[in-house]
Each structure stands twice: as structure tokens, then as C-alpha cells.
GROMACS .gro file of C-alpha atoms in nm:
model
  397
    1UNK     CA    1   0.015   0.003   0.015
    2UNK     CA    2   0.288   0.192   0.072
    3UNK     CA    3   0.460   0.211  -0.236
    4UNK     CA    4   0.130   0.224  -0.415
    5UNK     CA    5   0.046   0.560  -0.223
    6UNK     CA    6   0.441   0.693  -0.362
    7UNK     CA    7   0.407   0.606  -0.671
    8UNK     CA    8   0.048   0.736  -0.746
    9UNK     CA    9  -0.135   0.427  -0.786
   10UNK     CA   10  -0.380   0.468  -0.478
   11UNK     CA   11  -0.490   0.743  -0.325
   12UNK     CA   12  -0.663   0.667   0.015
   13UNK     CA   13  -0.828   1.026   0.001
   14UNK     CA   14  -1.030   0.919  -0.300
   15UNK     CA   15  -1.020   0.522  -0.366
   16UNK     CA   16  -1.135   0.380  -0.091
   17UNK     CA   17  -1.039   0.031   0.025
   18UNK     CA   18  -0.710  -0.074  -0.062
   19UNK     CA   19  -0.754  -0.319  -0.366
   20UNK     CA   20  -0.410  -0.459  -0.492
   21UNK     CA   21  -0.537  -0.589  -0.797
   22UNK     CA   22  -0.641  -0.249  -0.943
   23UNK     CA   23  -0.372  -0.053  -0.777
   24UNK     CA   24  -0.105  -0.277  -0.965
   25UNK     CA   25  -0.284  -0.427  -1.246
   26UNK     CA   26  -0.337  -0.289  -1.597
   27UNK     CA   27  -0.696  -0.245  -1.691
   28UNK     CA   28  -0.764  -0.369  -2.030
   29UNK     CA   29  -1.144  -0.289  -2.000
   30UNK     CA   30  -1.339  -0.485  -2.318
   31UNK     CA   31  -1.013  -0.744  -2.394
   32UNK     CA   32  -1.026  -0.830  -1.991
   33UNK     CA   33  -1.200  -1.168  -2.092
   34UNK     CA   34  -0.859  -1.272  -2.259
   35UNK     CA   35  -0.706  -1.352  -1.883
   36UNK     CA   36  -1.023  -1.362  -1.675
   37UNK     CA   37  -1.224  -1.651  -1.896
   38UNK     CA   38  -0.877  -1.862  -1.880
   39UNK     CA   39  -0.868  -1.807  -1.505
   40UNK     CA   40  -1.270  -1.912  -1.483
   41UNK     CA   41  -1.212  -2.218  -1.684
   42UNK     CA   42  -0.929  -2.352  -1.487
   43UNK     CA   43  -1.101  -2.278  -1.174
   44UNK     CA   44  -1.410  -2.445  -1.302
   45UNK     CA   45  -1.221  -2.766  -1.460
   46UNK     CA   46  -1.073  -2.808  -1.111
   47UNK     CA   47  -1.318  -2.737  -0.878
   48UNK     CA   48  -1.695  -2.805  -1.058
   49UNK     CA   49  -1.889  -2.725  -0.748
   50UNK     CA   50  -1.749  -2.343  -0.732
   51UNK     CA   51  -1.993  -2.259  -1.010
   52UNK     CA   52  -1.839  -1.968  -1.078
   53UNK     CA   53  -1.986  -1.747  -1.332
   54UNK     CA   54  -1.800  -1.714  -1.693
   55UNK     CA   55  -1.890  -1.342  -1.694
   56UNK     CA   56  -1.690  -1.114  -1.428
   57UNK     CA   57  -1.564  -0.779  -1.388
   58UNK     CA   58  -1.271  -0.676  -1.538
   59UNK     CA   59  -1.010  -0.795  -1.266
   60UNK     CA   60  -1.271  -1.069  -1.169
   61UNK     CA   61  -1.343  -0.928  -0.873
   62UNK     CA   62  -1.622  -1.213  -0.775
   63UNK     CA   63  -1.336  -1.494  -0.780
   64UNK     CA   64  -1.104  -1.624  -0.542
   65UNK     CA   65  -0.763  -1.554  -0.486
   66UNK     CA   66  -0.705  -1.951  -0.560
   67UNK     CA   67  -0.946  -2.284  -0.522
   68UNK     CA   68  -0.930  -2.592  -0.353
   69UNK     CA   69  -0.964  -2.895  -0.658
   70UNK     CA   70  -1.273  -3.094  -0.597
   71UNK     CA   71  -1.000  -3.406  -0.635
   72UNK     CA   72  -0.650  -3.481  -0.612
   73UNK     CA   73  -0.523  -3.341  -0.975
   74UNK     CA   74  -0.281  -3.565  -1.188
   75UNK     CA   75  -0.079  -3.490  -1.466
   76UNK     CA   76  -0.318  -3.584  -1.698
   77UNK     CA   77  -0.562  -3.342  -1.537
   78UNK     CA   78  -0.332  -3.036  -1.583
   79UNK     CA   79  -0.276  -3.117  -1.921
   80UNK     CA   80  -0.656  -3.142  -2.017
   81UNK     CA   81  -0.686  -2.779  -1.871
   82UNK     CA   82  -0.407  -2.669  -2.143
   83UNK     CA   83  -0.596  -2.852  -2.436
   84UNK     CA   84  -0.926  -2.681  -2.362
   85UNK     CA   85  -1.089  -2.459  -2.590
   86UNK     CA   86  -1.432  -2.408  -2.377
   87UNK     CA   87  -1.593  -2.728  -2.502
   88UNK     CA   88  -1.899  -2.766  -2.365
   89UNK     CA   89  -1.975  -2.447  -2.226
   90UNK     CA   90  -2.154  -2.121  -2.348
   91UNK     CA   91  -1.815  -2.033  -2.476
   92UNK     CA   92  -1.719  -2.343  -2.677
   93UNK     CA   93  -1.483  -2.219  -2.964
   94UNK     CA   94  -1.593  -2.534  -3.177
   95UNK     CA   95  -1.928  -2.411  -3.228
   96UNK     CA   96  -2.055  -2.105  -3.424
   97UNK     CA   97  -1.996  -1.921  -3.758
   98UNK     CA   98  -1.693  -1.813  -3.632
   99UNK     CA   99  -1.570  -2.159  -3.631
  100UNK     CA  100  -1.682  -2.209  -3.988
  101UNK     CA  101  -1.839  -2.540  -4.122
  102UNK     CA  102  -1.654  -2.776  -3.924
  103UNK     CA  103  -1.544  -2.623  -3.589
  104UNK     CA  104  -1.198  -2.453  -3.622
  105UNK     CA  105  -1.134  -2.340  -3.286
  106UNK     CA  106  -0.881  -2.055  -3.373
  107UNK     CA  107  -0.912  -1.735  -3.392
  108UNK     CA  108  -0.629  -1.557  -3.482
  109UNK     CA  109  -0.532  -1.184  -3.379
  110UNK     CA  110  -0.679  -0.891  -3.462
  111UNK     CA  111  -0.473  -0.717  -3.711
  112UNK     CA  112  -0.504  -0.390  -3.955
  113UNK     CA  113  -0.445  -0.553  -4.325
  114UNK     CA  114  -0.441  -0.183  -4.477
  115UNK     CA  115  -0.063  -0.190  -4.445
  116UNK     CA  116  -0.046  -0.537  -4.582
  117UNK     CA  117  -0.278  -0.516  -4.822
  118UNK     CA  118  -0.377  -0.882  -4.773
  119UNK     CA  119  -0.734  -0.865  -4.917
  120UNK     CA  120  -0.875  -0.602  -5.180
  121UNK     CA  121  -0.940  -0.257  -5.066
  122UNK     CA  122  -1.313  -0.285  -4.946
  123UNK     CA  123  -1.236  -0.583  -4.737
  124UNK     CA  124  -0.923  -0.390  -4.564
  125UNK     CA  125  -0.986  -0.247  -4.203
  126UNK     CA  126  -0.707  -0.033  -3.994
  127UNK     CA  127  -0.589  -0.165  -3.668
  128UNK     CA  128  -0.835   0.091  -3.470
  129UNK     CA  129  -1.138  -0.108  -3.643
  130UNK     CA  130  -0.972  -0.436  -3.586
  131UNK     CA  131  -0.945  -0.373  -3.210
  132UNK     CA  132  -1.278  -0.157  -3.192
  133UNK     CA  133  -1.509  -0.425  -3.095
  134UNK     CA  134  -1.649  -0.419  -2.751
  135UNK     CA  135  -1.616  -0.650  -2.603
  136UNK     CA  136  -1.408  -0.877  -2.806
  137UNK     CA  137  -1.663  -1.147  -2.973
  138UNK     CA  138  -1.374  -1.388  -3.015
  139UNK     CA  139  -1.255  -1.573  -2.676
  140UNK     CA  140  -0.885  -1.686  -2.603
  141UNK     CA  141  -0.860  -2.031  -2.572
  142UNK     CA  142  -0.640  -2.201  -2.316
  143UNK     CA  143  -0.481  -2.452  -2.597
  144UNK     CA  144  -0.393  -2.116  -2.855
  145UNK     CA  145  -0.228  -2.163  -3.236
  146UNK     CA  146   0.075  -1.928  -3.052
  147UNK     CA  147   0.179  -2.156  -2.852
  148UNK     CA  148   0.541  -2.218  -2.847
  149UNK     CA  149   0.536  -2.446  -2.577
  150UNK     CA  150   0.405  -2.585  -2.241
  151UNK     CA  151   0.467  -2.787  -1.980
  152UNK     CA  152   0.341  -2.916  -1.609
  153UNK     CA  153   0.578  -2.964  -1.373
  154UNK     CA  154   0.583  -3.279  -1.081
  155UNK     CA  155   0.700  -3.131  -0.798
  156UNK     CA  156   0.708  -3.455  -0.540
  157UNK     CA  157   0.867  -3.442  -0.181
  158UNK     CA  158   0.870  -3.810  -0.123
  159UNK     CA  159   1.102  -3.873  -0.448
  160UNK     CA  160   1.448  -3.820  -0.473
  161UNK     CA  161   1.558  -3.488  -0.637
  162UNK     CA  162   1.701  -3.611  -0.957
  163UNK     CA  163   1.360  -3.749  -1.016
  164UNK     CA  164   1.192  -3.395  -1.047
  165UNK     CA  165   1.001  -3.440  -1.393
  166UNK     CA  166   0.850  -3.183  -1.673
  167UNK     CA  167   0.588  -3.302  -1.875
  168UNK     CA  168   0.702  -3.109  -2.176
  169UNK     CA  169   0.507  -3.020  -2.503
  170UNK     CA  170   0.559  -2.836  -2.849
  171UNK     CA  171   0.298  -2.578  -2.995
  172UNK     CA  172  -0.066  -2.593  -2.904
  173UNK     CA  173  -0.118  -2.838  -2.636
  174UNK     CA  174  -0.441  -2.985  -2.847
  175UNK     CA  175  -0.206  -3.098  -3.098
  176UNK     CA  176   0.034  -3.228  -2.933
  177UNK     CA  177   0.212  -3.444  -2.673
  178UNK     CA  178   0.330  -3.444  -2.325
  179UNK     CA  179   0.690  -3.623  -2.302
  180UNK     CA  180   0.860  -3.657  -1.949
  181UNK     CA  181   1.204  -3.468  -1.935
  182UNK     CA  182   1.393  -3.540  -1.591
  183UNK     CA  183   1.584  -3.263  -1.442
  184UNK     CA  184   1.890  -3.453  -1.391
  185UNK     CA  185   1.924  -3.606  -1.730
  186UNK     CA  186   2.239  -3.463  -1.890
  187UNK     CA  187   2.088  -3.300  -2.224
  188UNK     CA  188   1.762  -3.211  -2.448
  189UNK     CA  189   1.579  -3.465  -2.681
  190UNK     CA  190   1.754  -3.328  -3.034
  191UNK     CA  191   1.356  -3.290  -3.148
  192UNK     CA  192   1.317  -2.993  -2.845
  193UNK     CA  193   1.638  -2.888  -2.920
  194UNK     CA  194   1.686  -2.814  -3.285
  195UNK     CA  195   1.459  -2.667  -3.571
  196UNK     CA  196   1.401  -2.325  -3.685
  197UNK     CA  197   1.057  -2.150  -3.787
  198UNK     CA  198   1.159  -2.104  -4.133
  199UNK     CA  199   1.226  -2.473  -4.218
  200UNK     CA  200   0.950  -2.722  -4.233
  201UNK     CA  201   1.129  -3.055  -4.070
  202UNK     CA  202   0.940  -3.337  -3.945
  203UNK     CA  203   1.240  -3.475  -3.686
  204UNK     CA  204   1.161  -3.150  -3.521
  205UNK     CA  205   0.889  -3.173  -3.238
  206UNK     CA  206   0.728  -2.847  -3.276
  207UNK     CA  207   0.703  -2.881  -3.685
  208UNK     CA  208   0.527  -3.244  -3.629
  209UNK     CA  209   0.257  -3.091  -3.427
  210UNK     CA  210   0.219  -2.757  -3.562
  211UNK     CA  211   0.189  -2.982  -3.933
  212UNK     CA  212  -0.096  -3.207  -3.770
  213UNK     CA  213  -0.261  -2.917  -3.582
  214UNK     CA  214  -0.267  -2.682  -3.876
  215UNK     CA  215  -0.413  -2.964  -4.114
  216UNK     CA  216  -0.665  -3.119  -3.847
  217UNK     CA  217  -0.833  -2.744  -3.775
  218UNK     CA  218  -0.937  -2.758  -4.151
  219UNK     CA  219  -1.206  -3.021  -4.061
  220UNK     CA  220  -1.166  -3.027  -3.673
  221UNK     CA  221  -1.489  -3.217  -3.560
  222UNK     CA  222  -1.405  -3.459  -3.713
  223UNK     CA  223  -1.016  -3.470  -3.701
  224UNK     CA  224  -0.987  -3.415  -3.326
  225UNK     CA  225  -1.104  -3.755  -3.227
  226UNK     CA  226  -0.777  -3.909  -3.417
  227UNK     CA  227  -0.578  -3.717  -3.239
  228UNK     CA  228  -0.718  -3.749  -2.926
  229UNK     CA  229  -0.688  -4.151  -2.961
  230UNK     CA  230  -0.330  -4.101  -3.044
  231UNK     CA  231  -0.247  -3.873  -2.711
  232UNK     CA  232  -0.389  -4.136  -2.520
  233UNK     CA  233  -0.195  -4.391  -2.634
  234UNK     CA  234   0.122  -4.253  -2.616
  235UNK     CA  235   0.050  -4.071  -2.295
  236UNK     CA  236  -0.091  -4.337  -2.095
  237UNK     CA  237   0.190  -4.582  -2.191
  238UNK     CA  238   0.426  -4.322  -2.063
  239UNK     CA  239   0.243  -4.254  -1.753
  240UNK     CA  240   0.250  -4.652  -1.692
  241UNK     CA  241   0.573  -4.674  -1.737
  242UNK     CA  242   0.706  -4.383  -1.488
  243UNK     CA  243   0.689  -4.559  -1.181
  244UNK     CA  244   0.910  -4.883  -1.338
  245UNK     CA  245   1.147  -4.642  -1.452
  246UNK     CA  246   1.165  -4.449  -1.110
  247UNK     CA  247   1.179  -4.718  -0.934
  248UNK     CA  248   1.520  -4.835  -1.117
  249UNK     CA  249   1.634  -4.464  -1.072
  250UNK     CA  250   1.543  -4.506  -0.634
  251UNK     CA  251   1.732  -4.811  -0.648
  252UNK     CA  252   2.063  -4.722  -0.839
  253UNK     CA  253   2.053  -4.395  -0.646
  254UNK     CA  254   2.098  -4.613  -0.315
  255UNK     CA  255   2.386  -4.788  -0.467
  256UNK     CA  256   2.552  -4.483  -0.533
  257UNK     CA  257   2.511  -4.464  -0.929
  258UNK     CA  258   2.405  -4.114  -0.948
  259UNK     CA  259   2.613  -4.055  -1.301
  260UNK     CA  260   2.427  -4.377  -1.453
  261UNK     CA  261   2.093  -4.273  -1.337
  262UNK     CA  262   2.124  -3.928  -1.520
  263UNK     CA  263   2.238  -4.114  -1.825
  264UNK     CA  264   1.943  -4.343  -1.801
  265UNK     CA  265   1.663  -4.113  -1.759
  266UNK     CA  266   1.845  -3.879  -2.017
  267UNK     CA  267   1.821  -4.205  -2.282
  268UNK     CA  268   1.467  -4.251  -2.195
  269UNK     CA  269   1.331  -3.901  -2.264
  270UNK     CA  270   1.531  -3.910  -2.561
  271UNK     CA  271   1.351  -4.261  -2.658
  272UNK     CA  272   1.023  -4.100  -2.545
  273UNK     CA  273   1.071  -3.778  -2.759
  274UNK     CA  274   1.151  -3.953  -3.072
  275UNK     CA  275   0.895  -4.232  -3.058
  276UNK     CA  276   0.619  -3.950  -3.009
  277UNK     CA  277   0.786  -3.752  -3.293
  278UNK     CA  278   0.742  -4.040  -3.506
  279UNK     CA  279   0.398  -4.116  -3.418
  280UNK     CA  280   0.309  -3.763  -3.535
  281UNK     CA  281   0.488  -3.757  -3.837
  282UNK     CA  282   0.307  -4.063  -3.927
  283UNK     CA  283  -0.049  -3.886  -3.819
  284UNK     CA  284   0.031  -3.636  -4.044
  285UNK     CA  285   0.040  -3.846  -4.335
  286UNK     CA  286  -0.245  -4.055  -4.212
  287UNK     CA  287  -0.469  -3.767  -4.175
  288UNK     CA  288  -0.393  -3.590  -4.494
  289UNK     CA  289  -0.488  -3.900  -4.667
  290UNK     CA  290  -0.778  -3.982  -4.459
  291UNK     CA  291  -0.942  -3.635  -4.483
  292UNK     CA  292  -0.953  -3.425  -4.788
  293UNK     CA  293  -1.159  -3.261  -5.044
  294UNK     CA  294  -1.449  -3.258  -4.805
  295UNK     CA  295  -1.444  -3.673  -4.763
  296UNK     CA  296  -1.311  -3.898  -4.485
  297UNK     CA  297  -1.161  -4.236  -4.599
  298UNK     CA  298  -1.304  -4.487  -4.324
  299UNK     CA  299  -1.183  -4.824  -4.441
  300UNK     CA  300  -0.814  -4.833  -4.600
  301UNK     CA  301  -0.850  -5.171  -4.664
  302UNK     CA  302  -1.170  -5.200  -4.888
  303UNK     CA  303  -1.111  -5.332  -5.161
  304UNK     CA  304  -1.324  -5.068  -5.318
  305UNK     CA  305  -1.277  -4.642  -5.187
  306UNK     CA  306  -1.567  -4.530  -5.044
  307UNK     CA  307  -1.531  -4.207  -4.879
  308UNK     CA  308  -1.745  -4.079  -4.672
  309UNK     CA  309  -1.876  -3.733  -4.798
  310UNK     CA  310  -1.874  -3.446  -4.508
  311UNK     CA  311  -2.058  -3.182  -4.680
  312UNK     CA  312  -2.157  -2.905  -4.435
  313UNK     CA  313  -2.360  -2.873  -4.131
  314UNK     CA  314  -2.713  -2.744  -4.137
  315UNK     CA  315  -2.645  -2.476  -3.886
  316UNK     CA  316  -2.385  -2.337  -4.162
  317UNK     CA  317  -2.569  -2.419  -4.509
  318UNK     CA  318  -2.832  -2.186  -4.325
  319UNK     CA  319  -2.610  -1.919  -4.262
  320UNK     CA  320  -2.442  -1.905  -4.641
  321UNK     CA  321  -2.787  -1.937  -4.828
  322UNK     CA  322  -2.748  -2.267  -4.923
  323UNK     CA  323  -3.070  -2.357  -4.715
  324UNK     CA  324  -3.343  -2.141  -4.604
  325UNK     CA  325  -3.263  -1.961  -4.270
  326UNK     CA  326  -3.470  -1.994  -3.953
  327UNK     CA  327  -3.505  -1.748  -3.710
  328UNK     CA  328  -3.218  -1.897  -3.506
  329UNK     CA  329  -2.989  -1.923  -3.791
  330UNK     CA  330  -2.692  -1.608  -3.810
  331UNK     CA  331  -2.686  -1.396  -4.089
  332UNK     CA  332  -2.489  -1.525  -4.432
  333UNK     CA  333  -2.149  -1.516  -4.445
  334UNK     CA  334  -1.966  -1.312  -4.698
  335UNK     CA  335  -1.637  -1.347  -4.801
  336UNK     CA  336  -1.329  -1.245  -5.060
  337UNK     CA  337  -1.118  -1.419  -5.260
  338UNK     CA  338  -0.741  -1.344  -5.329
  339UNK     CA  339  -0.445  -1.487  -5.442
  340UNK     CA  340  -0.422  -1.652  -5.078
  341UNK     CA  341  -0.685  -1.831  -5.126
  342UNK     CA  342  -0.604  -1.995  -5.482
  343UNK     CA  343  -0.279  -2.080  -5.348
  344UNK     CA  344  -0.368  -2.246  -5.008
  345UNK     CA  345  -0.586  -2.467  -5.221
  346UNK     CA  346  -0.359  -2.535  -5.455
  347UNK     CA  347  -0.106  -2.646  -5.164
  348UNK     CA  348  -0.375  -2.846  -5.007
  349UNK     CA  349  -0.460  -3.036  -5.319
  350UNK     CA  350  -0.084  -3.102  -5.343
  351UNK     CA  351  -0.001  -3.220  -5.010
  352UNK     CA  352  -0.358  -3.452  -5.069
  353UNK     CA  353  -0.198  -3.556  -5.366
  354UNK     CA  354   0.144  -3.665  -5.216
  355UNK     CA  355   0.031  -3.814  -4.902
  356UNK     CA  356  -0.240  -3.998  -5.040
  357UNK     CA  357   0.014  -4.169  -5.292
  358UNK     CA  358   0.260  -4.197  -4.974
  359UNK     CA  359   0.002  -4.368  -4.744
  360UNK     CA  360  -0.165  -4.585  -5.012
  361UNK     CA  361   0.212  -4.728  -5.101
  362UNK     CA  362   0.287  -4.844  -4.777
  363UNK     CA  363  -0.033  -4.995  -4.746
  364UNK     CA  364   0.009  -5.236  -5.114
  365UNK     CA  365   0.369  -5.285  -4.989
  366UNK     CA  366   0.214  -5.453  -4.636
  367UNK     CA  367  -0.035  -5.639  -4.829
  368UNK     CA  368   0.187  -5.748  -5.087
  369UNK     CA  369   0.434  -5.885  -4.812
  370UNK     CA  370   0.124  -6.105  -4.657
  371UNK     CA  371  -0.189  -6.247  -4.836
  372UNK     CA  372  -0.361  -6.300  -4.555
  373UNK     CA  373  -0.471  -6.109  -4.243
  374UNK     CA  374  -0.523  -5.800  -4.153
  375UNK     CA  375  -0.292  -5.515  -4.352
  376UNK     CA  376  -0.044  -5.338  -4.103
  377UNK     CA  377   0.107  -4.995  -4.230
  378UNK     CA  378   0.423  -4.988  -4.132
  379UNK     CA  379   0.567  -4.629  -4.053
  380UNK     CA  380   0.827  -4.487  -4.254
  381UNK     CA  381   1.197  -4.411  -4.056
  382UNK     CA  382   1.255  -4.114  -4.293
  383UNK     CA  383   0.986  -3.857  -4.359
  384UNK     CA  384   1.036  -3.551  -4.638
  385UNK     CA  385   1.179  -3.240  -4.531
  386UNK     CA  386   1.058  -2.896  -4.639
  387UNK     CA  387   1.206  -2.569  -4.740
  388UNK     CA  388   1.101  -2.242  -4.760
  389UNK     CA  389   1.266  -2.086  -5.070
  390UNK     CA  390   1.195  -1.712  -5.189
  391UNK     CA  391   1.080  -1.854  -5.534
  392UNK     CA  392   0.826  -2.079  -5.379
  393UNK     CA  393   0.749  -2.347  -5.164
  394UNK     CA  394   0.956  -2.650  -5.294
  395UNK     CA  395   0.992  -3.021  -5.159
  396UNK     CA  396   1.344  -3.110  -5.052
  397UNK     CA  397   1.385  -3.470  -5.036
   0.00000   0.00000   0.00000
């Protein structure tokens, strides 16, 4: 209080009872939900019984400073919080016109488009217009496309310090996997310590997940099930293995083998990371082949290819004028065409064709190896790497 008064942040004569948050926090006004909604979601996921309101004041005055979870939280519980888009709530980002016909939860940063000229003049807006909405109509998810990495730090008083572990993920959590990194390991796995944002490389954790996440967003309500299945398979195996690896480490530490424990845990994390990246890279090729051109392939082993047509949900067809609108339907959407739209479609088509050929070739090779029983599609040990070049986006094999 004394510091706030001296700095002019608080005036006892006019400001009433001292409020630490109001004195020191920035009043984001109509942008406050960018922060308070996340606070609300984490608190209500940890303690559903709290029944906190989703809408609150600028400084969330009616929220508690902290909250006691309704049950003990596990790493899995906290990872689930990281992956949230407010699903199942009034703020669900996979619902409504903003998510498009397939529930894309990404909402890109507001920005003026006059200087960049990415749209025709009639569709450009200024920075002032971009930030003028009151309140901002787009929610800010916990899992967001511009997240570079996330982690859950698991500190436990009952284990040796060498077994402190961080469950680490790169890219948006909803399209990433959690990998255990032990603090006593001598090195960080290569997939986490290499790579560049200017070079697409599926041996790099960030790119493996960013590629899957970006493709999945195109048909999100259909693809997210595949992603959750992969996350569950990989992470449940790691959770189950944790007791065994740590029991062995404890025994080695009791025998004075501290250096050996460090090496063992480093090798374990490196292997877990490499296998995770390989699995997600394989998921990318499978997802491109499975979801493309408004269709989904449900059976890669069928003699006759019979893709399921996704078409569009009724609410969206009504909104764009394909079907007669009802009273509850939103106004039709209006979109601007442009060079980027055409280019993106060309890139999608090219990737779709390439991935389908690769995927079906693997299927055929597996089929030739055995004439009976189910076809097993093996994942390639090497995958293409791509580079951005000034003259275009060209594959470098």
C-alpha cells in the first residue's frame, strides 16, 4: 500500500479501500475476458462444484484468489486444462460461425489489413477497427495456435531430487503430446533442441505437431477424435512406465550410481521424444490421406474406395444461404477471394495427392508382404523435409 501510494497508483483520499489488483494491474477494459475467461475455466475444471460465473468484472472481483480442487489433480488432469477450448460451455470455440462449418477453434490475432494489403481494398480494415469491438467477440482459448510450448512440472516431496520431472509439449497443447523430461538428465532430446521456424522439418517436435494441428483445423470436429486417440495411446503408456523407471532410478541412487541414473533418465526421455515425434509424423501423413476434399476415408483396407462425404452442417448451410434460414440461423457469411485463397487450395491439393500416394503405397507394400490377415501399415523411418524458398514452397527430399 505504501509503495502504491508513493507511486501514485493509489490515493487513500479518493480510492477507498486498498485493492492490490486495481492498484498494480493494467485495466484491459473490454479485453479483460482474454484473461479472466481462462482463469474461470481452469478454476471450474479443477473445482466444478465452485460454479463460478463465466462473466465477471475487469479484475474478476468475484473470483477467489485460489481454489481447492474437488479431487487431487493428476498430470493428466492439468494437461487436459492446457488443451481446452471451452468445449461444452457457452463459450465453446468449436461452435458457431466463427469456427466455420467444421468447428475450427483457432481465432487469429486482430490486426489491421490496410498496410499488408492481404485483401482487396473493400475488405481491408484499420488497426483501430480491428480492436474496436466491445467486448472482443472472439474468445481466447487456453490451447492457442501461437503457443510455442507448455509444460506440467511435477514436484514431489517423496522422491529424490533427481526424479523431478517436467511433462513438456511443443506447439498448441490440443495438437501436441506430453513427454517426460527429468531434471537430472544431461541433455534435452534433439527434437526439442533443434529446428527453425523457417524450415519445415518433421524430425523437430514443434513442426510435427504444428503440421498435424494446422491440417486438423480444416475439419476439426472430425479430426480431433483421431488426435485424442493418439494422445491417449502415447501418454497412457508413458504414465504407466513412470513407476518402473523411477523405481529403478531410486535403487540405483541408493547404490551410489548417480551418474548412471542421469544417463538412464536422459536416454529414456530421448527415446520417448523420438517415438512421439515419429508417431505424430505418421499421423500427419495418415490425416492428409484420410481427410481431404470434404471427404473422409474410413476403411483403408476396402477393395473399393468409398469415402464418407462430410458436406456441411445444417446451421452453416442456412447461414450462407444454401438452405432457407430459420429464426435461429445467423446472417449469411461473406468472404473475399484472393491470391492466397487460390494458393492455399493448390497447396492443400498437392499435399493431399502426395500423402495419399505415400499412404496407399505403404498399404500396398504391406499387402504384398502377406496375403492373409489384416494389412499392417508400417511407418517410414525417414520422412520428407521441406524448406521455404524465395521462389516458392518447394519440397526438398
